[in-house]
Amino acid sequence: QVLLVESGGGSVQAGGSLRLSCVGSGFTFSTYSMGWFRQAPGKEREGVAAIDSDGRTTYADSVKGRFTISKDNAKDTLYLQMNSLKPEDTAMYYCAAYPGPLATPLAAWEYNYWGQGTQVTVSS
């Protein structure tokens, strides 16, 4: 079955960096659209960044210029490089997958496979 496993979360000070990873298994990674989402306590899950099978990327306005999504198809791994972190970036971060192109790649309802999440905490 499809399995997504995130790692790389942690606690950092504002201005710091983290790189999240998501390893996929049970599906043909290179053909899927992939996304990173986050959810803070009491808030809705929001799309952060997405990448399709051709490598086209989409970013939320709140992270443009600070976060970079990428993937390594040979390693079945999705990445999220997060720089210049802010306290408002604190959340549980999830990766997600969908077997095809997406009309709205930052919409959580578009995806049907999810990882268990990794916590990111940014202190001021």
Tab-separated table of C-alpha atoms in Angstrom:
chain	number	residue	atom	x	y	z
A	1	GLN	CA	0.000	0.000	0.000
A	2	VAL	CA	1.022	3.646	-0.307
A	3	LEU	CA	3.154	4.799	2.584
A	4	LEU	CA	4.587	8.271	3.226
A	5	VAL	CA	7.032	8.837	6.069
A	6	GLU	CA	8.163	12.343	7.020
A	7	SER	CA	11.252	13.268	8.992
A	8	GLY	CA	13.439	16.266	9.689
A	9	GLY	CA	11.236	18.307	11.976
A	10	GLY	CA	12.534	19.877	15.149
A	11	SER	CA	12.893	23.046	17.189
A	12	VAL	CA	14.785	26.039	15.850
A	13	GLN	CA	15.074	29.725	16.580
A	14	ALA	CA	13.588	32.336	14.285
A	15	GLY	CA	15.790	32.871	11.260
A	16	GLY	CA	16.986	29.284	11.287
A	17	SER	CA	16.578	26.513	8.730
A	18	LEU	CA	15.271	22.974	8.560
A	19	ARG	CA	14.955	20.427	5.772
A	20	LEU	CA	12.022	18.057	5.835
A	21	SER	CA	12.060	14.759	3.988
A	22	CYS	CA	9.242	12.443	2.952
A	23	VAL	CA	10.016	8.959	1.725
A	24	GLY	CA	7.351	7.267	-0.356
A	25	SER	CA	6.789	3.580	-0.953
A	26	GLY	CA	4.169	1.367	-2.523
A	27	PHE	CA	3.635	3.552	-5.570
A	28	THR	CA	5.434	4.947	-8.620
A	29	PHE	CA	6.781	8.085	-6.966
A	30	SER	CA	7.832	9.839	-10.175
A	31	THR	CA	4.307	9.877	-11.600
A	32	TYR	CA	2.597	11.409	-8.565
A	33	SER	CA	1.872	14.999	-7.617
A	34	MET	CA	3.313	15.682	-4.171
A	35	GLY	CA	2.647	18.372	-1.631
A	36	TRP	CA	3.629	19.704	1.770
A	37	PHE	CA	0.925	20.882	4.139
A	38	ARG	CA	0.941	22.189	7.674
A	39	GLN	CA	-1.522	22.471	10.500
A	40	ALA	CA	-1.150	24.536	13.631
A	41	PRO	CA	-3.301	23.904	16.730
A	42	GLY	CA	-6.790	25.283	16.243
A	43	LYS	CA	-6.205	26.077	12.578
A	44	GLU	CA	-7.118	24.412	9.317
A	45	ARG	CA	-4.593	22.434	7.335
A	46	GLU	CA	-2.994	24.681	4.741
A	47	GLY	CA	-0.998	23.978	1.619
A	48	VAL	CA	2.619	25.102	1.765
A	49	ALA	CA	4.192	23.859	-1.464
A	50	ALA	CA	3.539	21.336	-4.200
A	51	ILE	CA	5.402	19.739	-7.076
A	52	ASP	CA	3.978	17.785	-9.979
A	53	SER	CA	5.436	14.875	-11.908
A	54	ASP	CA	7.141	17.278	-14.334
A	55	GLY	CA	8.760	19.249	-11.527
A	56	ARG	CA	6.513	22.284	-11.705
A	57	THR	CA	6.202	23.913	-8.303
A	58	THR	CA	3.560	25.930	-6.489
A	59	TYR	CA	4.024	27.866	-3.249
A	60	ALA	CA	1.795	29.555	-0.742
A	61	ASP	CA	2.392	33.306	-0.627
A	62	SER	CA	3.417	33.047	3.015
A	63	VAL	CA	6.471	30.908	2.182
A	64	LYS	CA	7.552	32.192	-1.226
A	65	GLY	CA	11.237	33.044	-1.259
A	66	ARG	CA	11.856	31.149	1.995
A	67	PHE	CA	10.818	27.547	1.295
A	68	THR	CA	11.858	25.292	-1.588
A	69	ILE	CA	10.167	22.040	-2.543
A	70	SER	CA	12.094	19.430	-4.484
A	71	LYS	CA	12.113	15.709	-5.111
A	72	ASP	CA	14.524	12.940	-5.938
A	73	ASN	CA	12.709	10.319	-7.968
A	74	ALA	CA	15.653	7.921	-7.725
A	75	LYS	CA	15.274	7.966	-3.939
A	76	ASP	CA	11.461	8.233	-3.872
A	77	THR	CA	11.932	11.237	-1.605
A	78	LEU	CA	10.255	14.624	-1.363
A	79	TYR	CA	12.016	17.521	0.363
A	80	LEU	CA	11.072	20.872	1.828
A	81	GLN	CA	13.965	23.230	2.510
A	82	MET	CA	12.788	25.859	4.955
A	83	ASN	CA	14.916	28.971	5.478
A	84	SER	CA	14.362	32.195	7.412
A	85	LEU	CA	11.883	30.408	9.641
A	86	LYS	CA	9.386	32.466	11.606
A	87	PRO	CA	7.390	31.617	14.741
A	88	GLU	CA	4.239	31.535	12.593
A	89	ASP	CA	5.738	28.592	10.670
A	90	THR	CA	5.262	26.464	13.797
A	91	ALA	CA	2.994	23.545	12.908
A	92	MET	CA	2.782	19.857	12.182
A	93	TYR	CA	3.994	19.357	8.622
A	94	TYR	CA	2.563	16.621	6.406
A	95	CYS	CA	3.450	15.341	2.994
A	96	ALA	CA	0.742	14.179	0.624
A	97	ALA	CA	0.493	12.398	-2.706
A	98	TYR	CA	-1.941	12.095	-5.598
A	99	PRO	CA	-1.629	9.868	-8.681
A	100	GLY	CA	-1.863	12.520	-11.369
A	101	PRO	CA	-1.988	16.243	-12.126
A	102	LEU	CA	-3.927	18.561	-9.862
A	103	ALA	CA	-6.042	21.597	-10.642
A	104	THR	CA	-5.416	23.141	-7.221
A	105	PRO	CA	-2.164	21.649	-5.908
A	106	LEU	CA	-2.327	23.469	-2.562
A	107	ALA	CA	-5.808	22.188	-1.728
A	108	ALA	CA	-5.723	19.414	0.857
A	109	TRP	CA	-8.874	17.782	-0.494
A	110	GLU	CA	-7.087	17.036	-3.782
A	111	TYR	CA	-4.763	14.500	-2.152
A	112	ASN	CA	-5.658	10.983	-1.118
A	113	TYR	CA	-2.467	9.770	0.575
A	114	TRP	CA	-0.951	11.376	3.674
A	115	GLY	CA	1.999	10.867	5.960
A	116	GLN	CA	1.844	10.940	9.757
A	117	GLY	CA	3.485	14.353	10.064
A	118	THR	CA	6.597	15.866	11.600
A	119	GLN	CA	6.533	18.736	14.100
A	120	VAL	CA	8.278	22.034	13.394
A	121	THR	CA	8.599	24.536	16.237
A	122	VAL	CA	10.122	27.972	15.711
A	123	SER	CA	10.865	30.095	18.747
A	124	SER	CA	11.312	33.858	18.762
